[in-house]
């Protein structure tokens, strides 16, 4: 490939859709981004309008090309990465969704999950899927749509409907939609449904039967790096091959060059997601982590990961902005938190969607503890930032317990890592250095790599390693007794969130 060609990466995220154009050196040359509406029909429910998202995706692709001053002919391939688990069912003939997309944070399937667990418990499918039965994953959300939207079960059984996560929705539309759109997903997204066997990488008909989901509505499972089809019939990228799909957290792991067993990254976005590459055998967790597919590049062996998913981190900053109004913009939280010397004894456990890893407590709800007449909004802001770091510490403790890997540094990325106060506290509470790479848009970058490798734009994983470089490192600087005391108080606050749903 000539050096004046590029890879376009579409990042369909929880809060926004982005398109970033990357060059050979893995640096962005242009981008565009658009937020979409967060729909909260009632407590615990979170939805997106999938048609709005598709409009936004097309818009940001066009705008990113313009911003990079690059023509469609100069794009060698397109990669797709996406918010995972967010569940959509649409009609193959009309292209219309039958219901809004149900977002990964949505807890409406709580009771359904309890029913499916029955006497066998929430670990019923863990040995097959690597996952506990939880509202987080796509399978129960599909079942909810089949049970609760009029006429949908009949239409699904008649083969009229498609299920997909947002990767599938974007790909189907890009490849022609009702006119021959391709209905596939990749192994990483499929591994988040509770319906895929981690070893065979195929749908499990027995689990689908337990869930009462017709297998015919599921997309075909493909690898993360291969040519799925090309953009058609017309539109800005017509004729360009789509050659990579990775769920957003796996994409960030790939983009951070965590390519060897023992390498890990933590992404600080809407939630936090720490993934540890465990190599070509899936490692089963005994401490509340998920086993998931990290990536599969074409015919190469499948690479697995252990994952600690935390539901609420950056979205707590948004909550302080939108629901409390104590900041105007997300970045203002750093200055507000900096108005106080320490948290003043205030701990904020944002269990808005229950608690995910490592505790998996759907019955938990948020708590602010340690309030006194002294506490002010600075303390609340500080406690909110510290919550992100404490939740990360819990996940890392679980990872240490599950694997022999000793963490020496933590690679970080995502929207929150521009926050220096948070990064310093993260290093303090972990007792290890925290390092941020030059290209912080690792999610989009990882999907670009997956696509670029499939079309020989990059020749191999060594190119990814060579392109990675560090920007800034934070070293721990907190008295270990203070650290342990704070962590103990955090743990007491977490226990107060239980039995509150
Ligand atoms: N300076 C900041 N300090 C703390 N949090 C911040 C700051 N700037 C942004 N955030 C938070 O970062 C999050 C956005 O990060 P990012 O764009 O990586 O999220 P994301 O989860 O990838 O979203 P999406 O799923 O839409 O891609 C928001 O929740 C926002 O509140
Ligand atoms: Mg993202």
XYZ file of C-alpha atoms and ligand atoms in Angstrom:
533
model
C 0.000 0.000 0.000
C 1.189 3.496 -0.650
C 1.744 5.786 2.280
C -0.979 8.163 1.124
C -3.798 5.736 1.823
C -5.696 5.541 5.103
C -8.002 3.405 7.219
C -11.395 4.723 8.345
C -12.591 3.580 11.741
C -16.204 3.889 12.838
C -16.606 3.927 16.652
C -20.284 3.580 17.499
C -20.140 4.295 21.234
C -22.584 4.588 24.113
C -22.725 8.356 24.128
C -21.588 9.215 20.626
C -20.596 7.941 17.205
C -17.149 8.827 15.891
C -15.226 8.304 12.725
C -11.447 8.631 12.814
C -9.150 8.383 9.792
C -5.746 6.817 10.575
C -2.484 6.722 8.640
C 0.261 4.096 8.581
C 1.883 5.368 11.749
C -1.379 4.813 13.668
C -1.924 8.556 14.148
C -5.270 10.189 13.415
C -5.363 12.559 10.450
C -8.978 13.620 10.850
C -12.132 12.846 12.806
C -15.744 13.751 13.504
C -18.046 12.922 16.374
C -21.759 13.255 17.167
C -23.649 12.518 20.373
C -27.006 10.764 20.359
C -29.914 10.914 22.756
C -29.872 8.835 25.941
C -33.460 7.701 26.488
C -34.465 6.876 30.087
C -38.118 5.705 29.930
C -38.098 4.742 33.623
C -35.717 3.979 36.486
C -33.146 1.402 35.404
C -34.073 1.536 31.701
C -31.686 2.956 29.077
C -32.421 3.027 25.350
C -31.038 4.422 22.092
C -32.796 5.246 18.837
C -30.943 3.024 16.339
C -32.139 5.030 13.348
C -30.712 8.209 14.871
C -27.436 6.348 15.371
C -27.316 5.222 11.727
C -27.922 8.791 10.542
C -25.121 9.984 12.854
C -22.722 7.296 11.637
C -23.189 8.357 8.017
C -22.764 11.982 8.974
C -19.524 11.470 10.935
C -18.000 9.324 8.191
C -18.542 12.111 5.654
C -17.360 14.771 8.073
C -14.221 12.846 9.071
C -13.177 12.446 5.426
C -13.676 16.170 4.985
C -11.797 16.961 8.186
C -8.880 14.769 7.061
C -9.108 16.151 3.527
C -9.080 12.607 2.204
C -11.163 11.078 -0.600
C -12.989 7.762 -0.417
C -10.534 6.377 -3.025
C -7.760 6.931 -0.508
C -9.387 4.682 2.096
C -7.987 1.146 1.992
C -10.515 -0.361 4.401
C -13.125 0.416 7.052
C -13.121 -0.969 10.597
C -16.093 -0.965 12.963
C -16.038 -0.876 16.752
C -19.052 -0.503 18.966
C -20.638 -0.233 22.380
C -21.056 -3.890 23.225
C -24.179 -5.811 24.373
C -26.579 -3.026 23.316
C -29.350 -4.994 21.674
C -31.394 -4.265 18.573
C -34.024 -6.238 16.675
C -35.013 -5.048 13.218
C -37.085 -6.160 10.229
C -35.026 -7.491 7.289
C -37.568 -6.324 4.726
C -38.250 -2.805 5.915
C -34.984 -2.120 7.746
C -37.010 -0.716 10.667
C -36.137 -1.522 14.279
C -39.065 -3.135 16.122
C -38.067 -1.329 19.337
C -35.371 1.053 20.560
C -31.949 -0.483 21.175
C -31.731 -1.662 24.794
C -28.430 -0.366 26.162
C -25.914 -2.477 28.059
C -26.524 -0.502 31.294
C -30.252 -1.305 31.266
C -31.443 -3.438 34.215
C -34.992 -4.332 33.079
C -34.072 -8.022 32.673
C -33.162 -8.465 36.332
C -36.128 -10.667 37.172
C -35.768 -12.609 33.922
C -32.133 -13.365 34.796
C -33.149 -14.594 38.239
C -35.745 -16.849 36.620
C -33.247 -18.208 34.066
C -30.737 -18.865 36.844
C -33.302 -20.906 38.787
C -31.768 -23.462 41.139
C -28.575 -23.581 39.116
C -27.576 -20.050 40.023
C -26.204 -17.183 38.010
C -23.129 -19.232 37.036
C -25.325 -21.659 35.100
C -23.697 -20.863 31.742
C -20.319 -19.653 32.934
C -18.393 -22.769 31.849
C -19.730 -22.379 28.294
C -19.943 -18.625 27.820
C -17.485 -17.225 30.383
C -20.259 -14.972 31.711
C -22.620 -14.853 34.682
C -26.339 -14.504 33.975
C -26.662 -10.730 34.191
C -28.787 -7.910 32.848
C -25.565 -6.621 31.249
C -25.524 -9.101 28.358
C -27.477 -9.197 25.102
C -29.292 -12.565 25.361
C -31.756 -11.565 28.089
C -32.412 -8.260 26.300
C -33.391 -10.132 23.096
C -35.753 -12.267 25.122
C -37.305 -9.173 26.689
C -38.056 -7.705 23.241
C -39.555 -11.020 22.062
C -41.780 -11.175 25.134
C -42.817 -7.547 25.384
C -43.166 -6.003 21.940
C -46.443 -6.835 20.181
C -46.211 -9.386 17.382
C -42.435 -9.623 17.547
C -42.194 -13.254 18.611
C -44.334 -14.406 15.666
C -42.338 -12.294 13.232
C -39.058 -13.607 14.649
C -40.224 -17.191 14.359
C -41.267 -16.532 10.747
C -37.674 -15.448 10.024
C -38.580 -11.816 9.372
C -36.376 -10.247 12.058
C -32.669 -9.815 12.706
C -30.957 -9.398 16.055
C -27.723 -7.492 16.192
C -25.443 -5.483 18.416
C -24.493 -2.110 16.973
C -21.639 -3.557 14.888
C -24.165 -5.717 13.028
C -26.615 -2.842 12.606
C -23.958 -0.529 11.179
C -22.485 -3.247 8.929
C -25.904 -4.356 7.626
C -26.770 -0.776 6.718
C -23.349 -0.024 5.206
C -23.562 -3.095 2.970
C -26.951 -2.257 1.475
C -29.510 -2.740 4.257
C -32.797 -4.054 2.836
C -31.003 -4.464 -0.498
C -28.719 -7.371 0.384
C -27.229 -6.093 3.643
C -24.839 -8.562 5.282
C -25.991 -9.875 8.669
C -22.868 -10.844 10.610
C -21.104 -10.071 13.869
C -17.602 -10.798 15.110
C -16.470 -13.218 17.811
C -15.843 -10.496 20.383
C -19.354 -9.096 20.163
C -20.893 -12.563 20.000
C -19.015 -13.488 23.177
C -21.108 -10.879 25.065
C -24.537 -12.382 24.333
C -24.534 -15.362 26.754
C -25.417 -17.401 23.657
C -21.967 -18.229 22.237
C -19.689 -21.126 23.144
C -16.253 -19.687 23.947
C -14.437 -22.734 22.573
C -16.329 -23.423 19.316
C -17.155 -19.737 18.669
C -20.645 -20.810 17.555
C -24.134 -20.122 18.876
C -25.319 -22.695 21.441
C -28.687 -23.984 20.310
C -29.399 -25.362 23.776
C -28.906 -21.987 25.450
C -30.960 -20.294 22.729
C -33.690 -22.841 23.493
C -33.469 -22.079 27.235
C -33.776 -18.380 26.413
C -36.546 -19.058 23.868
C -34.676 -17.177 21.134
C -34.978 -18.413 17.506
C -31.452 -19.088 16.196
C -32.588 -17.840 12.768
C -32.581 -14.232 13.990
C -28.929 -14.326 15.077
C -26.127 -13.006 12.833
C -23.413 -15.256 11.462
C -20.300 -15.189 13.679
C -17.094 -14.214 11.852
C -13.540 -13.373 12.882
C -12.458 -9.859 13.918
C -10.229 -9.286 10.912
C -11.419 -10.352 7.443
C -13.262 -8.768 4.538
C -16.999 -9.010 5.343
C -18.167 -7.086 2.291
C -17.954 -3.638 0.809
C -19.857 -0.430 1.295
C -22.762 -0.320 -1.171
C -24.703 0.547 -3.153
C -23.746 4.193 -2.841
C -22.696 6.716 -0.261
C -19.433 8.312 0.762
C -17.367 5.137 1.067
C -18.950 3.118 -1.782
C -16.751 0.231 -2.856
C -14.440 0.299 0.185
C -14.059 -3.080 1.948
C -15.212 -3.411 5.551
C -12.532 -5.607 7.060
C -12.489 -5.365 10.848
C -14.987 -5.606 13.715
C -14.120 -5.549 17.423
C -16.266 -4.681 20.424
C -15.039 -1.367 21.842
C -13.119 -2.772 24.810
C -11.420 -5.479 22.789
C -10.593 -2.829 20.186
C -8.954 -0.671 22.852
C -6.953 -3.679 24.075
C -5.750 -4.271 20.519
C -5.090 -0.576 19.932
C -3.027 -0.470 23.155
C -0.872 -3.271 21.721
C -1.774 -5.695 24.548
C -0.835 -8.569 22.264
C 0.968 -10.904 24.674
C -0.412 -12.847 27.640
C -0.112 -10.695 30.762
C -0.580 -7.352 29.005
C -3.547 -5.306 30.202
C -5.264 -1.977 29.612
C -7.961 -0.042 31.436
C -10.367 2.200 29.519
C -12.074 5.068 31.369
C -15.214 5.983 29.421
C -18.919 5.747 30.261
C -17.870 2.794 32.400
C -14.444 1.275 33.039
C -13.219 -1.880 31.370
C -9.990 -3.591 32.276
C -8.901 -6.385 29.938
C -5.982 -8.727 30.486
C -4.735 -10.746 27.503
C -4.546 -14.393 28.661
C -3.376 -15.892 25.360
C -4.976 -18.702 23.374
C -6.694 -20.540 26.227
C -9.686 -19.098 28.045
C -8.993 -18.610 31.776
C -12.037 -19.159 34.000
C -12.470 -16.600 36.738
C -13.159 -17.472 40.337
C -13.235 -13.862 41.474
C -16.009 -12.207 39.503
C -14.260 -11.456 36.223
C -15.557 -12.324 32.782
C -13.869 -14.624 30.303
C -14.214 -13.157 26.866
C -12.798 -13.334 23.364
C -10.087 -10.691 22.998
C -9.706 -11.002 19.224
C -9.378 -13.482 16.401
C -7.427 -12.363 13.359
C -8.634 -14.358 10.344
C -7.383 -17.948 10.507
C -5.049 -17.336 13.449
C -5.745 -18.784 16.890
C -8.359 -17.153 19.068
C -6.935 -14.897 21.786
C -8.891 -14.636 25.048
C -9.037 -12.095 27.854
C -10.114 -11.769 31.441
C -12.248 -8.683 31.864
C -13.343 -6.537 34.769
C -16.307 -4.396 33.736
C -17.409 -1.467 35.885
C -20.745 0.023 34.855
C -20.497 3.601 36.104
C -17.393 5.807 36.002
C -17.482 8.603 33.380
C -21.274 8.468 33.445
C -21.101 9.538 37.107
C -19.357 12.713 35.927
C -22.215 13.193 33.460
C -24.685 12.611 36.275
C -23.049 15.347 38.386
C -23.322 17.595 35.338
C -26.851 16.708 34.157
C -28.718 15.606 37.294
C -27.061 17.689 40.035
C -25.785 20.557 37.905
C -22.688 21.086 40.080
C -20.484 21.260 36.972
C -21.174 22.640 33.509
C -18.779 20.458 31.523
C -17.202 17.093 32.332
C -13.737 18.634 32.490
C -14.841 21.066 35.250
C -14.870 18.193 37.728
C -11.087 18.344 38.036
C -11.064 21.984 39.171
C -14.002 21.404 41.518
C -12.333 18.356 43.067
C -9.159 20.427 43.383
C -10.911 22.985 45.615
C -10.625 20.542 48.542
C -7.539 18.864 49.947
C -9.031 15.403 50.265
C -12.417 13.677 50.182
C -13.277 14.859 53.718
C -14.474 11.338 54.569
C -17.006 11.280 51.705
C -17.324 8.101 49.611
C -19.581 7.826 46.561
C -20.500 4.360 45.294
C -22.313 4.840 41.952
C -24.189 1.532 41.835
C -26.734 2.985 39.392
C -26.975 -0.260 37.381
C -26.303 -2.515 40.345
C -22.637 -3.425 40.720
C -20.767 -5.224 37.943
C -17.284 -6.717 38.421
C -16.136 -8.130 40.661
C -19.223 -8.153 42.890
C -22.148 -8.663 40.450
C -24.832 -7.319 42.761
C -27.986 -6.407 40.798
C -29.616 -5.467 44.116
C -27.153 -2.637 44.771
C -28.023 1.038 44.299
C -25.924 4.170 44.686
C -24.772 5.546 48.043
C -22.943 8.679 49.217
C -21.529 7.952 52.656
C -19.615 9.903 55.284
C -21.550 13.153 54.859
C -21.153 15.796 57.548
C -22.086 19.492 57.753
C -18.503 20.122 56.552
C -18.940 18.346 53.198
C -19.375 20.493 50.095
C -19.627 19.985 46.350
C -15.845 19.814 46.101
C -15.885 16.712 48.301
C -18.659 15.170 46.214
C -16.682 15.811 43.031
C -13.554 14.334 44.576
C -15.424 11.296 45.871
C -16.879 10.763 42.374
C -13.432 10.715 40.793
C -12.039 8.514 43.544
C -14.894 6.048 42.972
C -13.496 5.343 39.521
C -10.083 4.573 40.987
C -11.447 2.415 43.828
C -13.585 0.386 41.427
C -10.491 -0.190 39.293
C -8.565 -1.333 42.361
C -11.269 -3.926 43.099
C -11.020 -5.295 39.579
C -7.231 -5.454 39.705
C -7.311 -7.262 43.040
C -9.639 -9.838 41.444
C -7.335 -10.160 38.451
C -4.331 -10.744 40.682
C -6.276 -13.455 42.487
C -7.386 -15.128 39.232
C -4.115 -15.122 37.323
C -0.446 -15.295 38.195
C 0.157 -12.033 36.430
C 1.718 -9.318 38.559
C 0.748 -5.924 37.289
C 3.798 -3.702 36.911
C 2.207 -0.766 35.111
C -1.313 -0.002 34.004
C -1.914 1.233 30.443
C -4.903 3.570 30.401
C -7.060 5.310 27.790
C -10.538 6.800 27.284
C -12.244 10.133 27.871
C -11.439 10.386 31.609
C -7.660 9.939 31.363
C -7.122 13.600 30.552
C -8.020 14.093 34.221
C -4.656 14.413 35.975
C -6.092 14.373 39.491
C -7.822 11.077 38.735
C -4.738 9.536 37.131
C -2.540 10.480 40.102
C -5.071 9.065 42.555
C -5.366 5.911 40.456
C -1.635 5.348 40.723
C -1.754 6.159 44.452
C -4.535 3.713 45.251
C -3.009 0.905 43.132
C 0.584 1.463 44.168
C 1.744 1.000 40.558
C 2.589 3.468 37.767
C -0.163 4.460 35.352
C 0.794 5.190 31.742
C -1.162 6.987 29.024
C -0.234 6.490 25.332
C 0.188 9.242 22.754
C -2.882 8.091 20.815
C -5.651 8.009 23.409
C -8.318 7.030 20.826
C -7.295 3.400 21.190
C -10.812 2.063 20.558
C -11.029 3.468 17.054
C -7.373 2.651 16.487
C -7.834 -1.017 17.411
C -10.659 -1.431 14.887
C -8.525 0.330 12.282
C -5.717 -2.159 12.943
C -8.094 -5.124 12.601
C -9.315 -3.796 9.241
C -5.874 -2.761 8.027
C -4.331 -6.144 8.809
C -7.016 -7.921 6.739
C -6.176 -5.912 3.617
C -2.374 -5.951 4.196
C -2.285 -2.228 4.921
C -0.264 -3.230 7.985
C 1.839 -6.338 7.656
C 1.480 -7.759 11.162
C 1.208 -7.222 14.875
C 4.762 -5.858 15.019
C 3.507 -2.741 13.256
C 1.036 -2.230 16.114
C 3.763 -2.588 18.731
C 6.034 -0.216 16.829
C 3.304 2.435 16.600
C 2.543 2.439 20.355
C 4.321 5.066 22.439
C 3.812 6.545 25.885
C 2.791 10.111 26.517
C 2.735 10.460 30.309
C 3.307 8.303 33.390
C 2.030 8.862 36.961
C 3.950 7.309 39.872
C 2.367 6.323 43.200
C 2.819 8.987 45.875
C 0.603 8.134 48.844
C 1.484 6.747 52.250
C 0.489 3.031 52.152
C -1.280 3.277 55.548
C -3.446 6.126 54.251
C -4.089 4.126 51.099
C -5.200 1.049 53.030
C -7.399 3.088 55.358
C -9.150 4.765 52.422
C -9.686 1.453 50.645
C -11.165 -0.049 53.809
C -13.596 2.875 54.069
C -14.519 2.467 50.431
C -15.317 -1.182 51.060
C -17.579 -0.277 53.962
C -19.414 2.201 51.762
C -19.898 -0.455 49.067
C -21.527 -2.786 51.563
C -24.131 -0.091 52.251
C -25.324 -0.297 48.629
C -26.625 -3.870 48.925
C -30.310 -4.842 49.087
C -31.451 -1.469 47.806
C -33.138 -2.274 44.490
N -11.880 15.845 32.168
C -12.670 14.835 32.495
N -12.670 14.333 33.742
C -13.444 13.288 34.089
N -14.272 12.673 33.239
C -14.319 13.118 31.979
C -13.538 14.218 31.540
N -13.803 14.422 30.228
C -14.712 13.501 29.873
N -15.039 12.706 30.915
C -15.965 11.571 30.935
O -15.499 10.651 29.973
C -16.601 9.993 29.361
C -16.398 10.009 27.875
O -15.293 9.224 27.577
P -15.287 8.368 26.250
O -15.599 9.257 25.122
O -14.043 7.571 26.244
O -16.525 7.488 26.619
P -17.036 6.189 25.973
O -17.548 5.270 27.006
O -16.031 5.702 24.995
O -18.235 6.722 25.269
P -18.758 6.038 24.058
O -19.263 4.735 24.553
O -19.776 6.973 23.574
O -17.602 5.870 23.118
C -17.845 10.741 29.753
O -18.609 9.900 30.600
C -17.355 11.961 30.508
O -18.150 12.233 31.621
Mg -15.907 4.448 23.547
